[in-house]
PDB file of C-alpha atoms in Angstrom:
ATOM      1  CA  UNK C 951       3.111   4.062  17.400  1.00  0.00           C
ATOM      2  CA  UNK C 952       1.286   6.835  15.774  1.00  0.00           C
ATOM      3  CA  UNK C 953      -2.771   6.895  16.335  1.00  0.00           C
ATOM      4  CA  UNK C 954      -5.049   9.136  15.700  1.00  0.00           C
ATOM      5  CA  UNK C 955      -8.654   9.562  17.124  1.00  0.00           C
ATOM      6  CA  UNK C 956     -11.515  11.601  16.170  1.00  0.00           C
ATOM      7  CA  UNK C 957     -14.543  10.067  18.316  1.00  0.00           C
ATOM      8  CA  UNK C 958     -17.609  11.926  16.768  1.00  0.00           C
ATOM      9  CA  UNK C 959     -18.277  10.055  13.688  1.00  0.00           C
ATOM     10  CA  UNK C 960     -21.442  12.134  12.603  1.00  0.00           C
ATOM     11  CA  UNK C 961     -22.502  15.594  13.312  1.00  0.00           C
ATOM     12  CA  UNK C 962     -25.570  17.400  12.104  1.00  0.00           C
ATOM     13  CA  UNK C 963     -26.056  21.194  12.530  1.00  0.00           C
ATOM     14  CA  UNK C 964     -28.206  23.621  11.718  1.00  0.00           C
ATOM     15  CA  UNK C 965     -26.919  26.463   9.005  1.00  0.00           C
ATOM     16  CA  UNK C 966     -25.004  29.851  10.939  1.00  0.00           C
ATOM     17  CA  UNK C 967     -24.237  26.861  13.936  1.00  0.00           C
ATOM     18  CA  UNK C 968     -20.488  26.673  14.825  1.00  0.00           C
ATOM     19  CA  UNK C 969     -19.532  23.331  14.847  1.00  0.00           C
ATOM     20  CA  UNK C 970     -16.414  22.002  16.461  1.00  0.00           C
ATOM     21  CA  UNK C 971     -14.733  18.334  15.040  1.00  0.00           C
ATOM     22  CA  UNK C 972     -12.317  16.898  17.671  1.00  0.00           C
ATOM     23  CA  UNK C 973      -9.299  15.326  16.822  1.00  0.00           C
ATOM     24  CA  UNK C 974      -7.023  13.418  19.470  1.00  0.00           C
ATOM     25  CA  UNK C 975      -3.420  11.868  18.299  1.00  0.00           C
ATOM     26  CA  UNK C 976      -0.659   9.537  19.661  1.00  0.00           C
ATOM     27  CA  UNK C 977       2.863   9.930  18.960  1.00  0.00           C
ATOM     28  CA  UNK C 978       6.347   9.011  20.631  1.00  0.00           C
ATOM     29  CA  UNK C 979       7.953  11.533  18.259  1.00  0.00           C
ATOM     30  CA  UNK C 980       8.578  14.764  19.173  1.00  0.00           C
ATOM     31  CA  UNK C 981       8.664  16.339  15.803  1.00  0.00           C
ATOM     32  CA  UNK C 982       5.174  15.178  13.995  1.00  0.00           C
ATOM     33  CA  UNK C 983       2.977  17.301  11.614  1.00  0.00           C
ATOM     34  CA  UNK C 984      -1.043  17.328  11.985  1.00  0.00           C
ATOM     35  CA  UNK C 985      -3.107  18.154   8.898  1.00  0.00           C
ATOM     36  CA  UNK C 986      -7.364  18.068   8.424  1.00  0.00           C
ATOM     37  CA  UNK C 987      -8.177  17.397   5.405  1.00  0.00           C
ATOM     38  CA  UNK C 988     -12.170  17.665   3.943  1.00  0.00           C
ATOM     39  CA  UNK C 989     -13.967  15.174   1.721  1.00  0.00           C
ATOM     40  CA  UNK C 990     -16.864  16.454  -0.296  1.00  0.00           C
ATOM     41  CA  UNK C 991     -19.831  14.434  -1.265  1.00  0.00           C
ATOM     42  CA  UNK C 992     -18.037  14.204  -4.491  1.00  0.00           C
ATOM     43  CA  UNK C 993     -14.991  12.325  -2.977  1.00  0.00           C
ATOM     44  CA  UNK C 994     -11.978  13.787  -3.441  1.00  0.00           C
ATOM     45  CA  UNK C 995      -9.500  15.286  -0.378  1.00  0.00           C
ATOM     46  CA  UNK C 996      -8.954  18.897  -0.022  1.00  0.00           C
ATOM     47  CA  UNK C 997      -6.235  19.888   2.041  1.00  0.00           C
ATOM     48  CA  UNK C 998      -7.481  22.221   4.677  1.00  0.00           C
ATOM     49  CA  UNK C 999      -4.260  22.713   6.836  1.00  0.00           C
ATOM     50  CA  UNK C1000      -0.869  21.824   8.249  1.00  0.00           C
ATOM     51  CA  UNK C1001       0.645  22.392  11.705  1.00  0.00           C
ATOM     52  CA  UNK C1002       3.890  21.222  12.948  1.00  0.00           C
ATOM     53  CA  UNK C1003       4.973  20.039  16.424  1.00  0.00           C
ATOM     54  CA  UNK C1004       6.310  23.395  17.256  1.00  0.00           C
ATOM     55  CA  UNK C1005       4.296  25.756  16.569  1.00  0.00           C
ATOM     56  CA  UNK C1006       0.968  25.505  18.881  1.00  0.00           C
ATOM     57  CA  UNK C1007      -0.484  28.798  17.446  1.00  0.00           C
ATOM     58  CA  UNK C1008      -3.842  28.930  16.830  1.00  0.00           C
ATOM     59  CA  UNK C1009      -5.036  29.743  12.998  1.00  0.00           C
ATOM     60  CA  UNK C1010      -7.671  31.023  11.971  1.00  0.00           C
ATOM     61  CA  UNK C1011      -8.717  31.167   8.002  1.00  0.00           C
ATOM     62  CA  UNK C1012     -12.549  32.305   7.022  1.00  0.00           C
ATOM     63  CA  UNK C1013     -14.746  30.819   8.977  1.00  0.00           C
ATOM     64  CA  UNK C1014     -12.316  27.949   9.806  1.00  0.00           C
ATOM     65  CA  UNK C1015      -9.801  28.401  12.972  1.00  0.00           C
ATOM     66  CA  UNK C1016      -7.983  25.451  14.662  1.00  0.00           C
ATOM     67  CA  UNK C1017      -7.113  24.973  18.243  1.00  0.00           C
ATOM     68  CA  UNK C1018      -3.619  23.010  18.953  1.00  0.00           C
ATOM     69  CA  UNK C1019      -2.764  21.779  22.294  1.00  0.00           C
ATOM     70  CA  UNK C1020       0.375  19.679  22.856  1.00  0.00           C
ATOM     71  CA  UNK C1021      -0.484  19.315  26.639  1.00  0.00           C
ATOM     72  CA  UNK C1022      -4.312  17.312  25.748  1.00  0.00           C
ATOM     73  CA  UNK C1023      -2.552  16.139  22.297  1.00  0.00           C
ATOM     74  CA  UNK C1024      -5.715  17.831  20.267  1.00  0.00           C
ATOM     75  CA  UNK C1025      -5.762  19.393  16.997  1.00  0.00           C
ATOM     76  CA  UNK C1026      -9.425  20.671  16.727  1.00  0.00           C
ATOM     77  CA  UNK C1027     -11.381  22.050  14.295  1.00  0.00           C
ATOM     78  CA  UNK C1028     -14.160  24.714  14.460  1.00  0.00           C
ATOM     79  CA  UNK C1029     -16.428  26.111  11.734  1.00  0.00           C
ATOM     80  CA  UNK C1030     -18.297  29.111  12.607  1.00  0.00           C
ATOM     81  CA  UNK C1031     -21.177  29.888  11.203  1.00  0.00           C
ATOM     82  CA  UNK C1032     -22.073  26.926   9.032  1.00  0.00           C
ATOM     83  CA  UNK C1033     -23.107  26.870   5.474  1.00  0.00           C
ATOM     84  CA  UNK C1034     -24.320  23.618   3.472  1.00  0.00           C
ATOM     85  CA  UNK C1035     -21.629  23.446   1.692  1.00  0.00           C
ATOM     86  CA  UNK C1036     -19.866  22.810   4.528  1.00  0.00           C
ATOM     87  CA  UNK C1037     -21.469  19.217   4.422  1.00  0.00           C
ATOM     88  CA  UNK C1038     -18.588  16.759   4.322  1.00  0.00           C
ATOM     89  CA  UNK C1039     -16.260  14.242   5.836  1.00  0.00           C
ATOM     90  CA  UNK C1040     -13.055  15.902   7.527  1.00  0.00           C
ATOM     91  CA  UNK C1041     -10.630  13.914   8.297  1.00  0.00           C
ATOM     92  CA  UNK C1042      -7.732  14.610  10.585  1.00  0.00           C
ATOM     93  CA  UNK C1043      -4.013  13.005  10.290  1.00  0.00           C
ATOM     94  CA  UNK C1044      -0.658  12.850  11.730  1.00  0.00           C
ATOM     95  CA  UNK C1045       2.865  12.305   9.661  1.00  0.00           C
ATOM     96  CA  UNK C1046       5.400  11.989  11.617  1.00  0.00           C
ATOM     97  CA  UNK C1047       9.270  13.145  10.966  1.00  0.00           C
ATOM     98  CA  UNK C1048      10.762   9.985   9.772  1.00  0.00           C
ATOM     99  CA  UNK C1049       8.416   8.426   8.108  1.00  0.00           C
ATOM    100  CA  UNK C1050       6.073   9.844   5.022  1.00  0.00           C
ATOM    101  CA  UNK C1051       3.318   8.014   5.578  1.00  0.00           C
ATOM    102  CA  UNK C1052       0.004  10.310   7.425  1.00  0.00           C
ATOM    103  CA  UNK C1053      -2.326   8.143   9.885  1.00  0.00           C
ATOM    104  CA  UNK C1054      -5.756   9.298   8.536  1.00  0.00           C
ATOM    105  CA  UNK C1055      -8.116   9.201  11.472  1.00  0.00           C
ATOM    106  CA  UNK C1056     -11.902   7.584  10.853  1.00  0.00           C
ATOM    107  CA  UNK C1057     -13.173  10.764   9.942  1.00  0.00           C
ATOM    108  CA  UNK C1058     -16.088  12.874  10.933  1.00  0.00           C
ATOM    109  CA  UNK C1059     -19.347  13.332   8.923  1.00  0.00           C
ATOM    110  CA  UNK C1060     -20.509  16.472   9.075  1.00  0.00           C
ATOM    111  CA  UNK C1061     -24.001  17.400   7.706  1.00  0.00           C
ATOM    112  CA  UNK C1062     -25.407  21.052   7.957  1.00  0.00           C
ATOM    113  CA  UNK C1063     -28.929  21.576   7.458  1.00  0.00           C
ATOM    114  CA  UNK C1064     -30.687  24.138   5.868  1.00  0.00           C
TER     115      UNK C1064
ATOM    116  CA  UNK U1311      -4.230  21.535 -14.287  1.00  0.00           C
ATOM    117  CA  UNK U1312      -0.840  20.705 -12.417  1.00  0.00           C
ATOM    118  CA  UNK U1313      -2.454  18.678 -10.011  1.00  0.00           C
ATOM    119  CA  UNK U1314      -2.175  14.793  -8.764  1.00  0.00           C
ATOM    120  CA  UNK U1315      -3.974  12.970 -11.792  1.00  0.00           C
ATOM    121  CA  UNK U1316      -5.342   9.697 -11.295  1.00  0.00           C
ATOM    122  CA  UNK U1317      -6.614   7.594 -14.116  1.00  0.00           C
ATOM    123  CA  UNK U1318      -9.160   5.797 -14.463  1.00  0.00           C
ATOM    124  CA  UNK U1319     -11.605   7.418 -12.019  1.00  0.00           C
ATOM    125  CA  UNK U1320     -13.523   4.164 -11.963  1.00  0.00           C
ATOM    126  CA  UNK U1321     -12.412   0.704 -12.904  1.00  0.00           C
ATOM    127  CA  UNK U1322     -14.684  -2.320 -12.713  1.00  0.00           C
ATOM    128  CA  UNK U1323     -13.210  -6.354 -13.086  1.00  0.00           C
ATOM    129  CA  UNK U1324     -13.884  -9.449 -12.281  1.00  0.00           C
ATOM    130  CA  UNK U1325     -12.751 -11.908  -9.869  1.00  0.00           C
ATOM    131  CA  UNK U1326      -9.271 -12.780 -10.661  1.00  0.00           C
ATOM    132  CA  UNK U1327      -8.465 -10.531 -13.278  1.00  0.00           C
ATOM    133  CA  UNK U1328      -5.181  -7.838 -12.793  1.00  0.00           C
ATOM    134  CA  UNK U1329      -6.461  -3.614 -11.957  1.00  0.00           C
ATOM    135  CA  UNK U1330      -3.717  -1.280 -12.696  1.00  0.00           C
ATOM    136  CA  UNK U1331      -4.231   1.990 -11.523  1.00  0.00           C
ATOM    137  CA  UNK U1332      -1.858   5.078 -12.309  1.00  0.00           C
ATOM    138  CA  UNK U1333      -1.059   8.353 -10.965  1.00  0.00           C
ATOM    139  CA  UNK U1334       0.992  11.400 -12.009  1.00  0.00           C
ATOM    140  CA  UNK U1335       2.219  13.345  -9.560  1.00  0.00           C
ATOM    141  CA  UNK U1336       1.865  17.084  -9.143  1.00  0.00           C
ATOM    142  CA  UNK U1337       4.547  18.721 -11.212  1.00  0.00           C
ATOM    143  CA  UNK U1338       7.641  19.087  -9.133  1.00  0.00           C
ATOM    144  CA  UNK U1339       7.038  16.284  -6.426  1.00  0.00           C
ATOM    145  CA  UNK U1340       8.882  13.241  -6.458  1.00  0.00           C
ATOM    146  CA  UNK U1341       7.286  11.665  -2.958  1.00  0.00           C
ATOM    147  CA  UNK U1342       4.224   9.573  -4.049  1.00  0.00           C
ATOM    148  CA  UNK U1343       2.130   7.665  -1.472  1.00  0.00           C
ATOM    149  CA  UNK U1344      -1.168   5.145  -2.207  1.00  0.00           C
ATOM    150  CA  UNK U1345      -3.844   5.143   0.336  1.00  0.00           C
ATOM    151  CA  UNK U1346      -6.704   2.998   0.170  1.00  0.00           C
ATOM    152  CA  UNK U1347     -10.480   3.705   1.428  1.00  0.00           C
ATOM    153  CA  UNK U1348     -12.314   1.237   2.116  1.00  0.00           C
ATOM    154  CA  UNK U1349     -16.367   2.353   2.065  1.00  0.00           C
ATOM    155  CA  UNK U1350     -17.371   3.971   5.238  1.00  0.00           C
ATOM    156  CA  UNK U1351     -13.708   4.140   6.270  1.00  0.00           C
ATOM    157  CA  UNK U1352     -10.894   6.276   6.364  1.00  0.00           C
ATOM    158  CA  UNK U1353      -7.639   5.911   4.556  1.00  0.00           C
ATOM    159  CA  UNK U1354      -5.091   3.712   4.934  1.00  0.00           C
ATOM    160  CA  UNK U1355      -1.617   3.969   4.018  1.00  0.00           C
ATOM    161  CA  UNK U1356      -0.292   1.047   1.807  1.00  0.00           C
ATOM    162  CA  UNK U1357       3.107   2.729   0.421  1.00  0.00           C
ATOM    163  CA  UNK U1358       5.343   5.593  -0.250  1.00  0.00           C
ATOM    164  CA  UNK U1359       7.222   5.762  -3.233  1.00  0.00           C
ATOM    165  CA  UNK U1360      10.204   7.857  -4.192  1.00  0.00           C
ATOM    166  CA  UNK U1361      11.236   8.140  -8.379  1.00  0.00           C
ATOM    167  CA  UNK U1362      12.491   4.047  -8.768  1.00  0.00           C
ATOM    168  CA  UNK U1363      12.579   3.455  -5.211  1.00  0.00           C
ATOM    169  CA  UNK U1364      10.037   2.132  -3.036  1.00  0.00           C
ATOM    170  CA  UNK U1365      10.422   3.864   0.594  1.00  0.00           C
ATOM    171  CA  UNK U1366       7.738   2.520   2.922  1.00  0.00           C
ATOM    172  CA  UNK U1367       5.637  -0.812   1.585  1.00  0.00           C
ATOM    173  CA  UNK U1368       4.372  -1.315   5.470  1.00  0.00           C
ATOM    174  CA  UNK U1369       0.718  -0.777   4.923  1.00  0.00           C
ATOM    175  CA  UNK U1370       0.429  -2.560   1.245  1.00  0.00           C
ATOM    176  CA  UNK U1371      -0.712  -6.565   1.618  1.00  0.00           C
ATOM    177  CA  UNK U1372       2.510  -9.151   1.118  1.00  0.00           C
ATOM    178  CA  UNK U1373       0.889 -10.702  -1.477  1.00  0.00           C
ATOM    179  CA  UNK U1374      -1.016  -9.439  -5.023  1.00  0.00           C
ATOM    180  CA  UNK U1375      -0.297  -5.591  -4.412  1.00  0.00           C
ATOM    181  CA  UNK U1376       2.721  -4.342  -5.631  1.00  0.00           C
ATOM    182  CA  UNK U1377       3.656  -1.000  -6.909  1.00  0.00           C
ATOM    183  CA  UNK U1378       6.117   1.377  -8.958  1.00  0.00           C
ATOM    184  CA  UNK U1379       7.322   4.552  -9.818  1.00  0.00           C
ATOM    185  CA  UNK U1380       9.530   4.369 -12.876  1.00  0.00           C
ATOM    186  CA  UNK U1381      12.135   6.874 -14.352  1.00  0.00           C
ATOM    187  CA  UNK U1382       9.556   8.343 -16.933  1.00  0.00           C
ATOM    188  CA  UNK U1383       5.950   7.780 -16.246  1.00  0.00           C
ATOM    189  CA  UNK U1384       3.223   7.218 -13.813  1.00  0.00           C
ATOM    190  CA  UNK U1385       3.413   5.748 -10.713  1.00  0.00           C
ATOM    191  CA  UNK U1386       1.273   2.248 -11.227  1.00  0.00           C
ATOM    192  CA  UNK U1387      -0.623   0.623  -8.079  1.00  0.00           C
ATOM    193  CA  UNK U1388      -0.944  -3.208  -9.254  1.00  0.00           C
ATOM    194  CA  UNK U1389      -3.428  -5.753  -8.225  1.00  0.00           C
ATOM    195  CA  UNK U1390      -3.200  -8.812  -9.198  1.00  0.00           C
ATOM    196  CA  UNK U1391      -6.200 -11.662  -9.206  1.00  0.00           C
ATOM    197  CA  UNK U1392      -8.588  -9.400  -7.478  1.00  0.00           C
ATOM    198  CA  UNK U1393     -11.190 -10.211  -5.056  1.00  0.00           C
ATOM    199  CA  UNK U1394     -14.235  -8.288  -3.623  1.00  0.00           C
ATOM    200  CA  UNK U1395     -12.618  -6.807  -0.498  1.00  0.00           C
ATOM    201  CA  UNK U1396     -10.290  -5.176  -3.180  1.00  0.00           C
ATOM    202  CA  UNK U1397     -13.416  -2.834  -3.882  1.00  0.00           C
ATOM    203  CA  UNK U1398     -12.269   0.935  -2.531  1.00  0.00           C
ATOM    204  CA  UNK U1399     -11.270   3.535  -3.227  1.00  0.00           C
ATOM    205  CA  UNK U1400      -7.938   4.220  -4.222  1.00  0.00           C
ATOM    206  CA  UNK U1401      -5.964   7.450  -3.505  1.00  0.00           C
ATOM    207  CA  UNK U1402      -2.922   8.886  -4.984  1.00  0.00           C
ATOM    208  CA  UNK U1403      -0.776  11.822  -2.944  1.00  0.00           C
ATOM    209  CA  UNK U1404       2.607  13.254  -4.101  1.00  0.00           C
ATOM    210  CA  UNK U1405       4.582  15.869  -2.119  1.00  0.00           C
ATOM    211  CA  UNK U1406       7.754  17.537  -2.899  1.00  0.00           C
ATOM    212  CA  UNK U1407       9.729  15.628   0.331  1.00  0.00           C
ATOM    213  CA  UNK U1408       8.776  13.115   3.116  1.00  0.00           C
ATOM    214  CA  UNK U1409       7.496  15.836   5.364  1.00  0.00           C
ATOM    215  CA  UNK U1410       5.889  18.515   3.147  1.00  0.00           C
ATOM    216  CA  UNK U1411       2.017  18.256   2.496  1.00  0.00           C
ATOM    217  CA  UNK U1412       0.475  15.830   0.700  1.00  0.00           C
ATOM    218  CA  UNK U1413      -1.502  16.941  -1.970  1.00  0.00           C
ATOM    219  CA  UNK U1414      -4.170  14.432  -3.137  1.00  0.00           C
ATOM    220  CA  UNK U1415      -5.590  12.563  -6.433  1.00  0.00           C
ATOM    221  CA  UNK U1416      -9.567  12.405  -7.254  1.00  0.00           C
ATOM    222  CA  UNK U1417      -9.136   8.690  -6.496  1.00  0.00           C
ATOM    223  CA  UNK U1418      -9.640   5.532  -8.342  1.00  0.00           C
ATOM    224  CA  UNK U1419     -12.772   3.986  -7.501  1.00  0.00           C
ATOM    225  CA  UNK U1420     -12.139   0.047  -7.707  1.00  0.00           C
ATOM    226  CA  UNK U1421     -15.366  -2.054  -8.239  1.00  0.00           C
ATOM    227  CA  UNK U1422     -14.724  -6.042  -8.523  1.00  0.00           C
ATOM    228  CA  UNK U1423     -18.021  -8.216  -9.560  1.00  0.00           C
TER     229      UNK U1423
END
């Protein structure tokens, strides 16, 4: 069974803090695809990034990077130098190979101060 | 705009009465998929639809929910006799194939009195 776990369900930081969101998952597949996604205030998803199974490179866009490790099954997130707008709920989630559906994890409030 | 459109943005009914919500998927995708958020929560799958077939209907309840995505059209997300724990958030995704990104709708914003 697919699960995924993100175990800080609020953050607040100070603006220019880097701010790392964790992100654990469960799978028995060995071909699976990770994404975060970010929810505004205003509600809607924005697609922040994909990552397949194979490919454990780190990526780095902006101020955003990501940190994949098979062996600890963690797809982390960091934000470096935090801006308000950066205020949000992310939300990481795995879709495995056969099946379409994504496993949203519970998310991860993020607030970033002024 | 050739992204995943979702109408209405909000819906409000009553106890009992039918919500229909629709969404168009990005142009070029087949793969639709309805998630639904329930306040303070994160999103949960309810079904994956390909162009007349339904794929996946794992997450959606047996009974009231039912869903479509015809030749020509929207896909529709039906709810029959509604209650208050229907009241979420409703989210449309369409991708071009079961394993490409899903690209998401604004959401339809369910609200039963």
């Amino acid at each position: 069974a697919q699960k995924v776990t993100q175990a800080q369900t609020e953050i607040s930081v100070v603006e220019k803090e880097d701010v790392t969101l964790d992100c654990v998952y469960e799978t028995r597949d060995t071909t699976y695809y990770l994404f975060w996604y970010k929810q505004p205030p205003s509600g809607e998803l924005v697609f922040l990034i994909r990552r397949n199974s194979f490919d454990e490179q780190n990526e780095i866009s902006g101020r955003y990077s990501w940190n994949f490790q098979k062996s600890t099954s963690s797809f982390n997130f960091t934000i470096t130098a935090s801006q308000v707008v950066d205020s949000a709920v992310y939300f990481c989630a795995l879709s495995e190979a056969v099946r379409g559906d994504m496993r949203f994890g519970a998310g991860t409030r993020l607030t970033v101060k002024p | 705009n050739a992204g995943v459109m979702q109408n209405p943005r909000h819906l409000v009914r009553r106890r009992g009465q039918e919500a229909r919500l629709r969404c168009s998927p990005m142009k070029g995708h087949s793969h639709v998929y309805w998630y639904r958020q329930l306040p303070e929560e994160g999103l949960k799958f309810m079904v994956y639809l390909q162009k007349e077939n339904i794929i996946d209907e794992s997450g959606m309840p047996k009974e009231r929910f039912s869903a479509e995505f015809p030749k020509e059209g929207p896909s529709i997300l039906r709810i029959q006799q509604v209650v208050r724990g229907d009241s979420a958030a409703y989210f449309c995704a369409s991708s071009g194939g079961p394993t490409d990104t899903q690209y998401f709708g604004p959401g339809t914003r369910l609200t039963v009195l």
